CSV table of C-alpha atoms in Angstrom, one decimal:
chain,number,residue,atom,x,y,z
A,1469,UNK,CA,0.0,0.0,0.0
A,1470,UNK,CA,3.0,2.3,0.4
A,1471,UNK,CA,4.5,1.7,-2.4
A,1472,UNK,CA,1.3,2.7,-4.2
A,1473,UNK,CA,1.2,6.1,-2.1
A,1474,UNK,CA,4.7,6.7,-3.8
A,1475,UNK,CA,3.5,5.9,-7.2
A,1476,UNK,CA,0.6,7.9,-7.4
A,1477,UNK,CA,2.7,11.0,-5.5
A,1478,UNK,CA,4.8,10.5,-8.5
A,1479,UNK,CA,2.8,10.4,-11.5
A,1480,UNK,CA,1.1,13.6,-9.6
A,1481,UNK,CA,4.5,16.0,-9.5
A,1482,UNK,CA,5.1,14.6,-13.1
A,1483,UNK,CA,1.6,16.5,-14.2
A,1484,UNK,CA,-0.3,15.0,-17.2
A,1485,UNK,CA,1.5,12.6,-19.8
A,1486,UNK,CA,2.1,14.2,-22.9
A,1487,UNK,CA,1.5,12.1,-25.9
A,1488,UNK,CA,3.6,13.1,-29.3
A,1489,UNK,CA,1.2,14.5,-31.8
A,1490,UNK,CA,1.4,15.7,-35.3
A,1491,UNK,CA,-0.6,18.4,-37.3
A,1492,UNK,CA,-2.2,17.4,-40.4
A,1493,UNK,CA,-3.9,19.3,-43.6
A,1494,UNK,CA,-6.9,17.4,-44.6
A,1495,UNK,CA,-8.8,18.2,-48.1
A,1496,UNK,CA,-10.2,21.2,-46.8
A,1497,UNK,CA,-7.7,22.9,-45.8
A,1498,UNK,CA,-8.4,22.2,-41.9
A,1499,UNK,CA,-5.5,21.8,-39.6
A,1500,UNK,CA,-6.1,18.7,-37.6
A,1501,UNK,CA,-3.9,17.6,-34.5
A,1502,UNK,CA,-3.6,13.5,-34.3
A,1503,UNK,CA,-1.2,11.2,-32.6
A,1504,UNK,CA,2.0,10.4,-33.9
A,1505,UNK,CA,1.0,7.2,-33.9
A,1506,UNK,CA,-2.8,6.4,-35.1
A,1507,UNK,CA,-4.6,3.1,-33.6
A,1508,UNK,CA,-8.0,4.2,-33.1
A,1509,UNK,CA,-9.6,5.3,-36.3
A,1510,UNK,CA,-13.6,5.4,-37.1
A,1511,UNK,CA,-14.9,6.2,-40.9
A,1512,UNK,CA,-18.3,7.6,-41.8
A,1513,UNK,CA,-18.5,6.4,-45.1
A,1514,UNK,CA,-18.2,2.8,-47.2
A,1515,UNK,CA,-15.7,4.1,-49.2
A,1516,UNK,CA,-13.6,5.7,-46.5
A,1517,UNK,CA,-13.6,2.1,-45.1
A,1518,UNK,CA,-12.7,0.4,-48.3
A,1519,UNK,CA,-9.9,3.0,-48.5
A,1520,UNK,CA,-8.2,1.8,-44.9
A,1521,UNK,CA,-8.3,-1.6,-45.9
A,1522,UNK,CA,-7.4,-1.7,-49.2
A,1523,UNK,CA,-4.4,0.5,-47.2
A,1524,UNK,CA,-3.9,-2.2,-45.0
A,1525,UNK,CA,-5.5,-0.3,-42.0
A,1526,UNK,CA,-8.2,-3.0,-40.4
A,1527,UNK,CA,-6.7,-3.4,-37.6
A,1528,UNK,CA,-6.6,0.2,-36.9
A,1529,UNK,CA,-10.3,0.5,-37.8
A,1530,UNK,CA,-12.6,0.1,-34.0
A,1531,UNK,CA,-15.8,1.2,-36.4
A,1532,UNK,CA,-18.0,1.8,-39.4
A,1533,UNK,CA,-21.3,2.7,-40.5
A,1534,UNK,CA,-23.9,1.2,-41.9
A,1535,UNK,CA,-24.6,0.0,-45.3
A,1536,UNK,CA,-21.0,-1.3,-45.2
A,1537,UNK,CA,-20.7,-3.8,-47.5
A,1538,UNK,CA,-16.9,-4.0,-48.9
A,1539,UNK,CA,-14.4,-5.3,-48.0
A,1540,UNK,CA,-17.0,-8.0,-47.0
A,1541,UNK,CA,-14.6,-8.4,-43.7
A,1542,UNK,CA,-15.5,-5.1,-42.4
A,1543,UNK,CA,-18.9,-6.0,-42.2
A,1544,UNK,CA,-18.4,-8.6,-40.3
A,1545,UNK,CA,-15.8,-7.7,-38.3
A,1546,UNK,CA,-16.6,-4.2,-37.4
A,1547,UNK,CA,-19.3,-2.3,-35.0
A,1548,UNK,CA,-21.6,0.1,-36.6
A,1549,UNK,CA,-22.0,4.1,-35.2
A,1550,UNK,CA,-25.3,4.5,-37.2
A,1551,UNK,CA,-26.1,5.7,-41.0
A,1552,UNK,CA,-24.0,8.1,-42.6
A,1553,UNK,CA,-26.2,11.4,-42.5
A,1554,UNK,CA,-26.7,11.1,-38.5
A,1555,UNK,CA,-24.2,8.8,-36.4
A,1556,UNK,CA,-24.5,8.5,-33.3
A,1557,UNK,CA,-21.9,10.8,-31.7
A,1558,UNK,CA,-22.2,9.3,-28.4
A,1559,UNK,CA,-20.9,6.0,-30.3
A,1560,UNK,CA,-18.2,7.7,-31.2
A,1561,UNK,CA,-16.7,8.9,-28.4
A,1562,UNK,CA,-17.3,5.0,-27.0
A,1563,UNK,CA,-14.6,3.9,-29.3
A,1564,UNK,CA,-11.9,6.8,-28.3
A,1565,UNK,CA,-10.9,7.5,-31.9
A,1566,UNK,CA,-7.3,9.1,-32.6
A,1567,UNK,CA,-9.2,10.5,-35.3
A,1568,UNK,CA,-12.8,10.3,-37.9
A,1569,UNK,CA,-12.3,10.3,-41.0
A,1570,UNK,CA,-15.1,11.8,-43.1
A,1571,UNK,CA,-16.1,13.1,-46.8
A,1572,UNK,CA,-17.0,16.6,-46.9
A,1573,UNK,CA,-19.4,16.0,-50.1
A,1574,UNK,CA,-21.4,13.2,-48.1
A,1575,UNK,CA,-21.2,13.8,-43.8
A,1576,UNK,CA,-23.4,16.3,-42.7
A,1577,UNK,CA,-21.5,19.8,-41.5
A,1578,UNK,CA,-23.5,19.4,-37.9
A,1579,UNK,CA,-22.1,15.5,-37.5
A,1580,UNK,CA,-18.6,17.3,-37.8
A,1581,UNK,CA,-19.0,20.0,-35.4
A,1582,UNK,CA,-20.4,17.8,-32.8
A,1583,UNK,CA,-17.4,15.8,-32.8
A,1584,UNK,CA,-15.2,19.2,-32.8
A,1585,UNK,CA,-17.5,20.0,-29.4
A,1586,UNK,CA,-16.1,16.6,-28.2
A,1587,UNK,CA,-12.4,17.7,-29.0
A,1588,UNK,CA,-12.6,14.5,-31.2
A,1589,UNK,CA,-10.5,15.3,-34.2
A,1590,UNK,CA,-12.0,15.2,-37.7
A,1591,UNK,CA,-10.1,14.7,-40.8
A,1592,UNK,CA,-12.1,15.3,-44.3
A,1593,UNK,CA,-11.3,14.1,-48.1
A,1594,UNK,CA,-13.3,15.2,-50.5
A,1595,UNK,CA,-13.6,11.7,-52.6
A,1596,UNK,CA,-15.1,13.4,-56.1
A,1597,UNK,CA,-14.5,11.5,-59.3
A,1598,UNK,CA,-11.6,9.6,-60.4
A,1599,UNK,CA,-9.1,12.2,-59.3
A,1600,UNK,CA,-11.1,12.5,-55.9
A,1601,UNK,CA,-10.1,8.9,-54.9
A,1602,UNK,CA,-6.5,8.9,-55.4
A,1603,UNK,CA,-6.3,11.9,-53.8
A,1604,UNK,CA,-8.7,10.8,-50.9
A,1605,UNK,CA,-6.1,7.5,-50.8
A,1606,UNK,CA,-3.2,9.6,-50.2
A,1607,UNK,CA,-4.6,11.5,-47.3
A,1608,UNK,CA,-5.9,8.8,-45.5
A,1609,UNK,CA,-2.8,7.1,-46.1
A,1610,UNK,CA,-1.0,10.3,-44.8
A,1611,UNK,CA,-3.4,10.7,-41.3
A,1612,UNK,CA,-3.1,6.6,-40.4
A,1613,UNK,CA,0.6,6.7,-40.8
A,1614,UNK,CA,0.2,4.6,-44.1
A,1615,UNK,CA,2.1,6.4,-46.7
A,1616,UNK,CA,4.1,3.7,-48.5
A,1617,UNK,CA,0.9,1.8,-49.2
A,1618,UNK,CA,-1.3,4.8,-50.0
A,1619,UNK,CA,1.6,5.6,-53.2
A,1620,UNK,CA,1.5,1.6,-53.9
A,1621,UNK,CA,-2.0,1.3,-54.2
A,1622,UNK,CA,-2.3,4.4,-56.4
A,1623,UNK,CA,0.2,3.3,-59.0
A,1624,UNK,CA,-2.0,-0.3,-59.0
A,1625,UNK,CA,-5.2,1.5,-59.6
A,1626,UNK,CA,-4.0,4.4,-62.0
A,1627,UNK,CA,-2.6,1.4,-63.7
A,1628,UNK,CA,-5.8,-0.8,-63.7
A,1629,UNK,CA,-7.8,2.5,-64.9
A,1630,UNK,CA,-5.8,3.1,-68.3
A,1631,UNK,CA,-5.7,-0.7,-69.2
A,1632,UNK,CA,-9.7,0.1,-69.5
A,1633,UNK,CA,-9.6,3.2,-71.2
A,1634,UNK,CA,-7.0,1.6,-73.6
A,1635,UNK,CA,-9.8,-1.6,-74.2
A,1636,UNK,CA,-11.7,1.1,-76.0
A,1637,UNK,CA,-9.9,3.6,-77.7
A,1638,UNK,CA,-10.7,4.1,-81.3
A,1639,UNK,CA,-14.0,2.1,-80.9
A,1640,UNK,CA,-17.1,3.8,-80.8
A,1641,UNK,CA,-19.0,4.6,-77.5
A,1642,UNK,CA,-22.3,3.5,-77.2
A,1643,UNK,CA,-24.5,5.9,-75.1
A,1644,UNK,CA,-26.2,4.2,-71.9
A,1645,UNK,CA,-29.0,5.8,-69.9
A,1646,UNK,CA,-28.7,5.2,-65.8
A,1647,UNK,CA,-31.8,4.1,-64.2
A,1648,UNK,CA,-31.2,4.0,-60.9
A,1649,UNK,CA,-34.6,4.7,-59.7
A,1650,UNK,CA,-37.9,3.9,-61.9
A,1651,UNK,CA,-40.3,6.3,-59.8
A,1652,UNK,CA,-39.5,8.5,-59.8
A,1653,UNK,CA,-36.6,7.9,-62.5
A,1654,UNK,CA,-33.5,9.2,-60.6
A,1655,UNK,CA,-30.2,9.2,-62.9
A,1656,UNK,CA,-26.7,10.8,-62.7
A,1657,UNK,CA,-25.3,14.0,-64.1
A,1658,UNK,CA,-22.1,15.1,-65.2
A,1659,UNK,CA,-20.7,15.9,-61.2
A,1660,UNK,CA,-21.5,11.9,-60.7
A,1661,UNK,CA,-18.5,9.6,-59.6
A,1662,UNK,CA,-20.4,7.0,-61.7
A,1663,UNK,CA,-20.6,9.0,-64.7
A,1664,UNK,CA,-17.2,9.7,-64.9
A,1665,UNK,CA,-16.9,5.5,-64.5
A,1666,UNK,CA,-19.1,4.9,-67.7
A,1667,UNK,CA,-17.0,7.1,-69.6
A,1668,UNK,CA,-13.8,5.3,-68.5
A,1669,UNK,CA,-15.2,2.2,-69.1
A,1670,UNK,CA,-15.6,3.4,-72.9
A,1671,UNK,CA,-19.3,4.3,-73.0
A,1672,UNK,CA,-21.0,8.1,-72.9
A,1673,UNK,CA,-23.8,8.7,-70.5
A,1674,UNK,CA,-26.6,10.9,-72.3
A,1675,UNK,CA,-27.0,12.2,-68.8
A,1676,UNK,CA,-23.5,13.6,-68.6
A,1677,UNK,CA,-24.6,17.0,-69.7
A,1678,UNK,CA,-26.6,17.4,-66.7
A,1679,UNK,CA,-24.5,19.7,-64.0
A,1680,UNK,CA,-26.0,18.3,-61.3
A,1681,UNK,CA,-24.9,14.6,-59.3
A,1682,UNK,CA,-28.2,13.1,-59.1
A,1683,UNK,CA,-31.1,14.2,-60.1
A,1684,UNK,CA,-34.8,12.8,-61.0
A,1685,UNK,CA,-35.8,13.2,-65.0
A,1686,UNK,CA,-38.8,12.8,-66.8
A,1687,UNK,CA,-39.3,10.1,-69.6
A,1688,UNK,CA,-39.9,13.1,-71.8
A,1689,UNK,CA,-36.4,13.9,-71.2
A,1690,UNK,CA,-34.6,11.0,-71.8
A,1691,UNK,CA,-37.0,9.7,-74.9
A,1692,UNK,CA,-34.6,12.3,-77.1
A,1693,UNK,CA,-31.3,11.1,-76.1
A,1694,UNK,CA,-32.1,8.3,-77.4
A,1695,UNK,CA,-29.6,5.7,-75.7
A,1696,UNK,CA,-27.7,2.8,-77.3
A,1697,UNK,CA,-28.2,0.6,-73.6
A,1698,UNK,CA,-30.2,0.8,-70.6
A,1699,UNK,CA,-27.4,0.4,-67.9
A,1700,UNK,CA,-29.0,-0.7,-64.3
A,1701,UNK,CA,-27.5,-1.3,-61.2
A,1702,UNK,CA,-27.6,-5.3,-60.4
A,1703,UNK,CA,-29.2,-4.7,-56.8
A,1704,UNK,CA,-31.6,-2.5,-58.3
A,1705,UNK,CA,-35.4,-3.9,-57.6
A,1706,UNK,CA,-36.6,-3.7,-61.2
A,1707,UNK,CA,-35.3,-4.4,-64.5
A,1708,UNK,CA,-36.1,-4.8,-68.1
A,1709,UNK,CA,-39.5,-6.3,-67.0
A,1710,UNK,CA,-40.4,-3.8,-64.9
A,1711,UNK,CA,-39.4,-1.2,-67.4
A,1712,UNK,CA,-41.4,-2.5,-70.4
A,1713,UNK,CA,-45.0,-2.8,-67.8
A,1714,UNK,CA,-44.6,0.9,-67.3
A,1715,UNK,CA,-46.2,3.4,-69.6
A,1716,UNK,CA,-44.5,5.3,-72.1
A,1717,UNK,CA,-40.5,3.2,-71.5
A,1718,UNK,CA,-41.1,1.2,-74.5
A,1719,UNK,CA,-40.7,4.5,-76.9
A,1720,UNK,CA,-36.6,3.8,-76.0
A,1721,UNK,CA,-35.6,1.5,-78.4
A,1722,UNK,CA,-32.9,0.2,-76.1
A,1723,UNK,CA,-36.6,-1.0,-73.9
A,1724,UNK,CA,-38.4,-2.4,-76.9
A,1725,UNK,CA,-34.9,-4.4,-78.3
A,1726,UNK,CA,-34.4,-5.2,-74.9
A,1727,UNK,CA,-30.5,-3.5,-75.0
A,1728,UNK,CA,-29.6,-3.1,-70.7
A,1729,UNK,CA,-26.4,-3.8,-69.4
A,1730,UNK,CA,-26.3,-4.7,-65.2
A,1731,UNK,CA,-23.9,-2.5,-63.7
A,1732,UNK,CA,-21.8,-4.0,-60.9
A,1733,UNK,CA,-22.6,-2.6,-57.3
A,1734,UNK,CA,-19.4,-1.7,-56.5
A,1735,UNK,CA,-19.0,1.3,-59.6
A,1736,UNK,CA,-21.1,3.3,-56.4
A,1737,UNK,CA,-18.4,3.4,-54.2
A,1738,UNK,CA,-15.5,6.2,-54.2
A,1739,UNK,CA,-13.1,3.8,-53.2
A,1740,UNK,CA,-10.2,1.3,-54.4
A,1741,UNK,CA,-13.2,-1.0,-54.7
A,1742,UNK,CA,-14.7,0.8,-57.7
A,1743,UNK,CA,-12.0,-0.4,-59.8
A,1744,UNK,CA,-13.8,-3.8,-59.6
A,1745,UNK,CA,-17.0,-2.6,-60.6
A,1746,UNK,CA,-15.2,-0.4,-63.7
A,1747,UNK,CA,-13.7,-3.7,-65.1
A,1748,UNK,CA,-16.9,-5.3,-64.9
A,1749,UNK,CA,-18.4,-2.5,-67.0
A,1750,UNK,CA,-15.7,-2.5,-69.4
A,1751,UNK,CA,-16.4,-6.3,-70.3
A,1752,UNK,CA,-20.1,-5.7,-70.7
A,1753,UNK,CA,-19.8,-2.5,-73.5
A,1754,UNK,CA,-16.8,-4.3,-74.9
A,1755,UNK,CA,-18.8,-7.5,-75.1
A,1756,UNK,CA,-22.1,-5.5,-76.5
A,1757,UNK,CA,-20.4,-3.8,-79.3
């Protein structure tokens, strides 16, 4: 018992421990203050999550949210703090995070500023397009301490990307029309991460003009772009079926012929993972041509 008088006395002259931090940038333009070394990291969005992994970071991950679905491990493996528009900040601060790592495009401003309150620090990519993933890879990879993988990974996946843009180049690019939703129709415009994927891919979305990311559209509209393939996601709950029983869808041509092409999930998902789902893609417009 006296020794444990003495310890305590000690560690109460000594003050509070100081832990070696560093100060990071993130995408915009925040300084944020993390440990030297990062153990405890939570992500509030799939692709965020896909990110760490595919960096090698899992073990460093304590949790997710939900609608997780790759790497199929995290779903498993990890605890959820709630959806991605309102986590539960209480959750949060459950796991003691070193840091949260969000997208600035997707997480809501008031999810970040609670967690400033909470002195829990925040570190944002934004994760737009193409471009927006490998830069969103090399920030992660410079907040967990992962630098050496983040540049590895990017060289893999630059390299993946203009093996498919080569497949097509000098063919001709049939135009697609996204149907995401039926009703109302939702589809993506030209600030889409999945438009930018088609195109890749070696097709043209008649949608790209658009400005917006998402938006809904009429039949009206899309009957004069007049696509070359219907291009639906494979977990979508309709298809060429559902299309045709619905007034005024079998004007398309690409309805009546029955011309769709199944999109692969994983083009949805800002991450290393999308490179899966771009392949996929690739085959089908190089196999419909």
């Amino acid at each position: 018992m006296k020794r444990l008088c003495v310890l305590a006395a000690m560690v109460l002259c000594l003050g509070p421990v100081s832990w070696a931090a560093r100060t990071v940038k993130d995408e915009t333009g925040r300084t944020v203050t993390v440990p030297d070394k990062v153990n405890r990291v939570v992500s509030l969005t799939p692709s965020v999550t896909d990110t760490i992994y595919a960096l090698g970071g899992g073990p460093q991950l304590v949790a997710i949210t939900d609608f997780t679905e790759y790497p199929p491990q995290a779903a498993r493996e990890k605890p959820s703090i709630g959806d991605i528009l309102h986590p539960s900040l209480e959750r949060i601060l459950s796991f003691h995070p070193d840091v949260v790592i969000a997208v600035s495009t997707l997480n809501s401003p008031e999810t970040v500023r609670g967690l400033e309150r909470m002195k829990i620090p925040v570190f944002l990519v934004h994760g737009r397009g193409l471009a927006g993933v490998y830069s969103a890879i090399a920030s992660i990879g410079q907040v967990i301490g992962r630098e050496r993988e983040a540049a590895e990974l990017t060289r893999k996946l630059k390299e993946r990307e203009q093996r498919v843009r080569k497949l097509s180049e000098g063919k001709k690019k049939p135009s697609v029309f996204l149907s995401v939703q039926l009703e109302p129709c939702i589809t993506a415009g030209s600030g889409a991460f999945i438009t930018e994927l088609i195109e890749a891919a070696g097709a043209r979305s008649v949608t790209s003009d658009v400005k917006q990311d998402w938006l809904r559209i009429s039949l009206e509209s899309v009957i004069p772009r007049n696509p070359d393939y219907i291009l639906i996601m494979k977990s979508a709950p309709f298809g060429l079926k559902e299309m045709r029983a619905r007034a005024g869808w079998n004007a398309l041509r690409a309805v009546r012929e029955g011309h769709v092409m199944y999109a692969d999930d994983r083009l949805q998902i800002p991450g290393p993972v999308a490179f899966d789902g771009l392949e996929d893609l690739a085959k089908n417009i190089e196999a419909a041509r």
